[in-house]
Tab-separated table of C-alpha atoms in Angstrom:
chain	number	residue	atom	x	y	z
A	206	UNK	CA	36.094	74.626	133.051
A	207	UNK	CA	37.582	71.365	134.309
A	208	UNK	CA	37.799	69.809	130.845
A	209	UNK	CA	39.470	72.984	129.566
A	210	UNK	CA	42.294	72.537	132.031
A	211	UNK	CA	42.730	68.853	131.118
A	212	UNK	CA	42.953	69.455	127.353
A	213	UNK	CA	46.375	70.423	126.112
A	214	UNK	CA	46.275	73.332	123.669
A	215	UNK	CA	48.649	74.925	121.182
A	216	UNK	CA	48.653	78.422	119.713
A	217	UNK	CA	48.683	78.580	115.918
A	218	UNK	CA	50.444	81.330	114.023
A	219	UNK	CA	51.242	82.399	110.488
A	220	UNK	CA	54.800	81.437	109.661
A	221	UNK	CA	56.882	81.624	106.477
A	222	UNK	CA	56.665	78.379	104.552
A	223	UNK	CA	58.573	77.454	101.372
A	224	UNK	CA	56.463	77.628	98.243
A	225	UNK	CA	57.038	74.243	96.629
A	226	UNK	CA	56.551	73.894	92.878
A	227	UNK	CA	55.724	70.322	91.869
A	228	UNK	CA	56.351	68.964	88.365
A	229	UNK	CA	56.272	65.597	86.628
A	230	UNK	CA	59.677	64.233	85.661
A	231	UNK	CA	60.619	61.277	83.480
A	232	UNK	CA	63.402	58.899	84.504
A	233	UNK	CA	66.008	58.135	81.861
A	234	UNK	CA	69.383	56.338	81.938
A	235	UNK	CA	72.499	58.475	82.109
A	236	UNK	CA	74.562	55.844	80.287
A	237	UNK	CA	73.004	54.247	77.198
A	238	UNK	CA	74.604	52.946	74.010
A	239	UNK	CA	74.139	50.983	70.795
A	240	UNK	CA	76.990	48.582	70.070
A	241	UNK	CA	77.892	48.356	66.375
A	242	UNK	CA	80.010	45.933	64.356
A	243	UNK	CA	83.612	47.016	63.740
A	244	UNK	CA	84.429	44.231	61.282
A	245	UNK	CA	82.576	42.139	58.731
A	246	UNK	CA	81.552	38.514	59.029
A	247	UNK	CA	78.749	36.099	59.837
A	248	UNK	CA	77.283	35.871	63.336
A	249	UNK	CA	77.887	32.411	64.739
A	250	UNK	CA	76.664	32.918	68.321
A	251	UNK	CA	74.346	35.289	70.204
A	252	UNK	CA	74.846	35.204	73.969
A	253	UNK	CA	72.140	37.636	75.133
A	254	UNK	CA	68.616	38.699	74.249
A	255	UNK	CA	66.257	41.541	75.141
A	256	UNK	CA	65.777	42.102	78.905
A	257	UNK	CA	68.926	40.151	79.812
A	258	UNK	CA	71.299	41.594	82.392
A	259	UNK	CA	74.858	41.919	81.103
A	260	UNK	CA	78.095	42.352	83.050
A	261	UNK	CA	80.731	44.812	81.888
A	262	UNK	CA	83.043	43.203	79.356
A	263	UNK	CA	80.771	40.176	78.829
A	264	UNK	CA	80.847	38.755	75.249
A	265	UNK	CA	77.594	39.731	73.542
A	266	UNK	CA	78.098	37.824	70.302
A	267	UNK	CA	80.724	36.121	68.137
A	268	UNK	CA	81.491	36.701	64.448
A	269	UNK	CA	83.400	34.343	62.149
A	270	UNK	CA	87.118	35.081	62.393
A	271	UNK	CA	88.767	32.999	59.648
A	272	UNK	CA	89.436	35.992	57.428
A	273	UNK	CA	90.714	38.089	60.318
A	274	UNK	CA	92.888	35.201	61.549
A	275	UNK	CA	94.396	34.805	58.080
A	276	UNK	CA	95.135	38.531	57.959
A	277	UNK	CA	96.890	38.312	61.315
A	278	UNK	CA	98.975	35.336	60.166
A	279	UNK	CA	99.971	37.194	56.988
A	280	UNK	CA	100.883	40.295	58.996
A	281	UNK	CA	103.043	38.227	61.344
A	282	UNK	CA	104.802	36.628	58.359
A	283	UNK	CA	105.461	40.056	56.835
A	284	UNK	CA	106.880	41.202	60.163
A	285	UNK	CA	109.236	38.201	60.335
A	286	UNK	CA	110.428	38.890	56.799
A	287	UNK	CA	110.939	42.606	57.480
A	288	UNK	CA	112.844	41.797	60.689
A	289	UNK	CA	115.198	39.442	58.826
A	290	UNK	CA	115.862	42.028	56.115
A	291	UNK	CA	116.453	44.665	58.779
A	292	UNK	CA	118.985	42.461	60.614
A	293	UNK	CA	120.912	41.938	57.366
A	294	UNK	CA	120.811	45.670	56.510
A	295	UNK	CA	122.036	46.683	59.970
A	296	UNK	CA	124.878	44.161	59.822
A	297	UNK	CA	125.925	45.392	56.390
A	298	UNK	CA	125.900	48.985	57.626
A	299	UNK	CA	128.127	47.997	60.565
A	300	UNK	CA	130.635	46.343	58.204
A	301	UNK	CA	130.673	49.326	55.831
A	302	UNK	CA	131.183	51.718	58.748
A	303	UNK	CA	134.369	49.779	59.606
A	304	UNK	CA	135.629	49.627	55.983
A	305	UNK	CA	134.785	53.150	54.825
A	306	UNK	CA	137.549	54.933	56.792
A	307	UNK	CA	140.076	52.573	55.192
A	308	UNK	CA	138.884	53.495	51.707
A	309	UNK	CA	137.763	49.921	50.968
A	310	UNK	CA	134.295	51.118	49.842
A	311	UNK	CA	133.087	54.207	48.035
A	312	UNK	CA	130.993	57.031	49.431
A	313	UNK	CA	128.097	55.920	47.237
A	314	UNK	CA	128.152	52.390	48.659
A	315	UNK	CA	128.212	53.830	52.185
A	316	UNK	CA	125.233	56.073	51.495
A	317	UNK	CA	123.317	53.170	49.984
A	318	UNK	CA	123.991	51.018	53.078
A	319	UNK	CA	122.724	53.779	55.389
A	320	UNK	CA	119.589	54.229	53.266
A	321	UNK	CA	118.913	50.489	53.280
A	322	UNK	CA	119.298	50.353	57.075
A	323	UNK	CA	116.825	53.195	57.612
A	324	UNK	CA	114.377	51.736	55.093
A	325	UNK	CA	114.461	48.312	56.694
A	326	UNK	CA	113.799	49.843	60.136
A	327	UNK	CA	110.745	51.641	58.762
A	328	UNK	CA	109.563	48.402	57.144
A	329	UNK	CA	109.708	46.704	60.552
A	330	UNK	CA	107.633	49.505	62.129
A	331	UNK	CA	105.065	49.245	59.309
A	332	UNK	CA	104.866	45.468	59.756
A	333	UNK	CA	104.278	45.935	63.503
A	334	UNK	CA	101.450	48.369	62.773
A	335	UNK	CA	99.820	45.841	60.426
A	336	UNK	CA	99.995	43.177	63.143
A	337	UNK	CA	98.289	45.546	65.602
A	338	UNK	CA	95.602	46.338	63.049
A	339	UNK	CA	95.044	42.668	62.210
A	340	UNK	CA	94.917	41.721	65.900
A	341	UNK	CA	92.346	44.455	66.589
A	342	UNK	CA	90.272	43.241	63.643
A	343	UNK	CA	90.396	39.723	65.103
A	344	UNK	CA	89.347	41.049	68.527
A	345	UNK	CA	86.367	42.774	66.895
A	346	UNK	CA	84.912	39.362	66.064
A	347	UNK	CA	84.105	38.961	69.779
A	348	UNK	CA	81.827	41.887	70.656
A	349	UNK	CA	81.863	42.784	74.372
A	350	UNK	CA	79.558	44.908	76.529
A	351	UNK	CA	81.001	48.394	77.149
A	352	UNK	CA	79.338	48.598	80.588
A	353	UNK	CA	77.083	46.598	82.890
A	354	UNK	CA	73.382	46.999	82.210
A	355	UNK	CA	70.311	45.568	80.541
A	356	UNK	CA	69.703	44.738	76.879
A	357	UNK	CA	66.831	46.792	75.457
A	358	UNK	CA	67.074	45.783	71.791
A	359	UNK	CA	68.767	43.143	69.633
A	360	UNK	CA	69.205	44.275	66.041
A	361	UNK	CA	70.592	41.075	64.455
A	362	UNK	CA	69.930	37.341	64.206
A	363	UNK	CA	72.275	34.367	64.410
A	364	UNK	CA	73.643	33.475	60.976
A	365	UNK	CA	73.235	37.022	59.667
A	366	UNK	CA	76.165	38.664	57.888
A	367	UNK	CA	77.140	42.051	59.311
A	368	UNK	CA	79.371	44.851	58.110
A	369	UNK	CA	81.235	47.642	59.946
A	370	UNK	CA	78.875	50.214	61.438
A	371	UNK	CA	75.846	47.911	61.605
A	372	UNK	CA	73.929	48.068	64.910
A	373	UNK	CA	74.074	44.891	67.003
A	374	UNK	CA	72.727	45.533	70.526
A	375	UNK	CA	71.221	48.472	72.430
A	376	UNK	CA	71.108	48.836	76.195
A	377	UNK	CA	71.567	51.068	79.192
A	378	UNK	CA	73.136	51.014	82.625
A	379	UNK	CA	70.855	50.344	85.599
A	380	UNK	CA	73.179	51.996	88.104
A	381	UNK	CA	73.127	55.590	86.807
A	382	UNK	CA	69.814	57.393	86.275
A	383	UNK	CA	68.562	60.936	85.975
A	384	UNK	CA	65.201	62.684	85.943
A	385	UNK	CA	64.235	65.082	83.168
A	386	UNK	CA	61.555	67.758	83.459
A	387	UNK	CA	60.497	71.088	81.964
A	388	UNK	CA	60.659	74.288	84.045
A	389	UNK	CA	58.254	77.138	83.185
A	390	UNK	CA	60.060	80.391	82.445
A	391	UNK	CA	58.587	82.186	85.471
A	392	UNK	CA	60.381	79.813	87.881
A	393	UNK	CA	63.850	79.905	86.315
A	394	UNK	CA	65.311	82.634	88.530
A	395	UNK	CA	64.055	80.920	91.689
A	396	UNK	CA	65.636	77.644	90.629
A	397	UNK	CA	68.940	79.346	89.827
A	398	UNK	CA	68.985	80.948	93.283
A	399	UNK	CA	68.221	77.650	95.022
A	400	UNK	CA	69.192	74.764	92.679
A	401	UNK	CA	67.882	71.823	94.656
A	402	UNK	CA	65.178	69.267	93.909
A	403	UNK	CA	63.175	66.952	96.144
A	404	UNK	CA	62.206	63.866	94.153
A	405	UNK	CA	59.421	61.494	95.170
A	406	UNK	CA	59.712	58.026	93.633
A	407	UNK	CA	56.853	55.685	92.792
A	408	UNK	CA	57.511	53.688	95.978
A	409	UNK	CA	57.210	56.849	98.106
A	410	UNK	CA	60.920	57.226	98.766
A	411	UNK	CA	62.205	60.817	98.652
A	412	UNK	CA	65.603	61.880	97.334
A	413	UNK	CA	67.263	65.290	97.413
A	414	UNK	CA	69.578	66.229	94.563
A	415	UNK	CA	71.491	69.395	93.708
A	416	UNK	CA	73.294	67.826	90.738
A	417	UNK	CA	71.456	69.685	87.998
A	418	UNK	CA	72.031	70.494	84.354
A	419	UNK	CA	69.825	73.428	83.414
A	420	UNK	CA	69.606	74.086	79.701
A	421	UNK	CA	70.361	77.673	78.718
A	422	UNK	CA	67.822	77.837	75.886
A	423	UNK	CA	64.032	77.631	75.742
A	424	UNK	CA	62.219	74.788	74.001
A	425	UNK	CA	60.254	76.497	71.188
A	426	UNK	CA	57.404	73.970	71.513
A	427	UNK	CA	56.846	74.077	75.277
A	428	UNK	CA	58.342	77.545	75.945
A	429	UNK	CA	60.096	76.106	78.987
A	430	UNK	CA	63.597	75.178	80.089
A	431	UNK	CA	64.737	71.581	80.207
A	432	UNK	CA	66.551	70.399	83.317
A	433	UNK	CA	68.329	67.129	84.045
A	434	UNK	CA	68.515	65.990	87.674
A	435	UNK	CA	71.129	63.358	88.474
A	436	UNK	CA	70.088	60.623	90.894
A	437	UNK	CA	72.415	58.770	93.266
A	438	UNK	CA	73.889	55.539	91.929
A	439	UNK	CA	72.022	52.252	92.383
A	440	UNK	CA	68.697	53.649	93.638
A	441	UNK	CA	66.034	50.949	94.095
A	442	UNK	CA	62.654	51.458	92.472
A	443	UNK	CA	63.869	53.726	89.669
A	444	UNK	CA	62.847	52.497	86.226
A	445	UNK	CA	63.647	54.376	82.999
A	446	UNK	CA	60.527	55.772	81.383
A	447	UNK	CA	58.592	56.021	84.639
A	448	UNK	CA	57.132	59.239	86.051
A	449	UNK	CA	58.222	60.695	89.379
A	450	UNK	CA	57.430	63.934	91.203
A	451	UNK	CA	60.051	66.684	91.202
A	452	UNK	CA	59.707	69.634	93.612
A	453	UNK	CA	61.760	72.767	94.116
A	454	UNK	CA	61.331	75.942	96.188
A	455	UNK	CA	60.139	79.157	94.589
A	456	UNK	CA	59.996	81.844	97.284
A	457	UNK	CA	57.884	81.532	100.427
A	458	UNK	CA	54.395	82.287	101.737
A	459	UNK	CA	52.691	82.668	105.105
A	460	UNK	CA	50.827	79.580	106.275
A	461	UNK	CA	49.288	78.000	109.371
A	462	UNK	CA	50.217	74.416	110.226
A	463	UNK	CA	48.802	72.204	112.953
A	464	UNK	CA	49.823	68.683	114.033
A	465	UNK	CA	47.911	65.844	112.420
A	466	UNK	CA	46.680	64.903	115.897
A	467	UNK	CA	44.789	68.225	116.096
A	468	UNK	CA	42.526	67.203	113.211
A	469	UNK	CA	39.361	65.185	113.557
A	470	UNK	CA	37.700	63.772	110.450
A	471	UNK	CA	33.972	63.199	110.175
A	472	UNK	CA	32.228	62.292	106.893
A	473	UNK	CA	35.130	63.569	104.816
A	474	UNK	CA	35.080	66.876	106.709
A	475	UNK	CA	38.052	68.046	108.756
A	476	UNK	CA	37.719	70.027	111.972
A	477	UNK	CA	39.693	71.124	115.015
A	478	UNK	CA	38.694	71.996	118.555
A	479	UNK	CA	39.213	75.720	119.074
A	480	UNK	CA	39.042	77.463	122.451
A	481	UNK	CA	36.531	80.322	122.644
A	482	UNK	CA	35.602	82.019	125.924
A	483	UNK	CA	36.985	79.142	128.026
A	484	UNK	CA	34.989	76.622	125.976
A	485	UNK	CA	36.043	74.142	123.331
A	486	UNK	CA	34.181	74.500	120.066
A	487	UNK	CA	34.455	72.165	117.075
A	488	UNK	CA	35.453	74.296	114.115
A	489	UNK	CA	35.516	73.081	110.512
A	490	UNK	CA	38.743	73.745	108.560
A	491	UNK	CA	40.011	73.275	105.021
A	492	UNK	CA	43.333	71.463	104.830
A	493	UNK	CA	46.189	71.693	102.362
A	494	UNK	CA	49.676	70.228	102.248
A	495	UNK	CA	50.948	67.608	104.660
A	496	UNK	CA	54.554	68.059	105.767
A	497	UNK	CA	56.403	65.864	108.247
A	498	UNK	CA	53.493	65.200	110.600
A	499	UNK	CA	51.905	68.648	110.208
A	500	UNK	CA	48.975	69.738	108.032
A	501	UNK	CA	48.442	73.138	106.453
A	502	UNK	CA	45.203	74.908	107.299
A	503	UNK	CA	43.933	76.892	104.327
A	504	UNK	CA	40.770	78.220	105.964
A	505	UNK	CA	39.057	78.072	109.337
A	506	UNK	CA	41.823	79.322	111.651
A	507	UNK	CA	43.383	82.699	112.351
A	508	UNK	CA	46.721	83.772	113.709
A	509	UNK	CA	46.801	83.318	117.511
A	510	UNK	CA	43.929	80.804	117.817
A	511	UNK	CA	44.211	78.122	120.495
A	512	UNK	CA	43.446	74.583	119.288
A	513	UNK	CA	43.489	71.227	121.031
A	514	UNK	CA	46.724	69.360	120.407
A	515	UNK	CA	44.905	65.997	120.396
A	516	UNK	CA	41.434	66.333	118.891
A	517	UNK	CA	40.190	62.829	119.769
A	518	UNK	CA	41.397	63.189	123.348
A	519	UNK	CA	39.533	66.488	123.526
A	520	UNK	CA	36.406	64.800	122.155
A	521	UNK	CA	36.641	62.101	124.848
A	522	UNK	CA	37.150	64.661	127.622
A	523	UNK	CA	34.194	66.756	126.481
A	524	UNK	CA	31.905	63.745	126.307
A	525	UNK	CA	32.873	62.682	129.831
A	526	UNK	CA	32.316	66.180	131.198
A	527	UNK	CA	28.775	66.267	129.801
A	528	UNK	CA	27.739	62.965	131.349
A	529	UNK	CA	25.105	63.367	134.103
């Protein structure tokens, strides 16, 4: 009776517990792209290779720019010529506007001067547009990274001639990731009622996310719904292509949980000390989920049972009480 008083006990009870559904999810980048050539030419320099980290706006490669430079020079010359013609046409129109009221020129000459002035203005605008186009074509000879990330594939070699639309580099951003998984049809309503996932990474870190994109149609091959789960930016230990665990709640069930300290393990068997008729009896149990320092008891305990809060302390007390 003395050891019973010295052993702290807790009463176990059936309580509602969320029914967690666990699925495998694959990590993929949210932002991925293949950079293509927007002009033609020969590659004269490659600055990055596969697995290299690239900053946003960094020059990936350079293409010969002699042809594009010549086009820009020609466009600038055409613009200078059009501007000179426009200045002359505007000056002539100004003179005719002063002479026409005096009857020094005919109506036809006045109309022709106005038409020439408008035409020359349009020619200047067209020449400006050609300069912009030529300058853009020249800029295309220096291909830059659209965002910061890692190079996953290089499609060209130095010295190779490329044409518009040809793939150059592929890569993805390391800062923005998402997890993709398939949801069986029977769990869809539960997920819609409580759209939240608990993700467990390979390093053991857990992340909660309610930023979901649930597809509205069923995959005909798997007969399940696809869901994308956005991860926070710049999460360590997240690698595209890797598997992680994705859990969400689907209803609840009644369960008994005890503290981990109440369990004693012997030869791969788990047991607890249960109080029966003012005595402590070692009772074998079958365990289930572990949750925040508590362990689910699947079999071996009933609602209202008294168990020792610290099983090894109880074992020590019982051994001391039985010493002669």
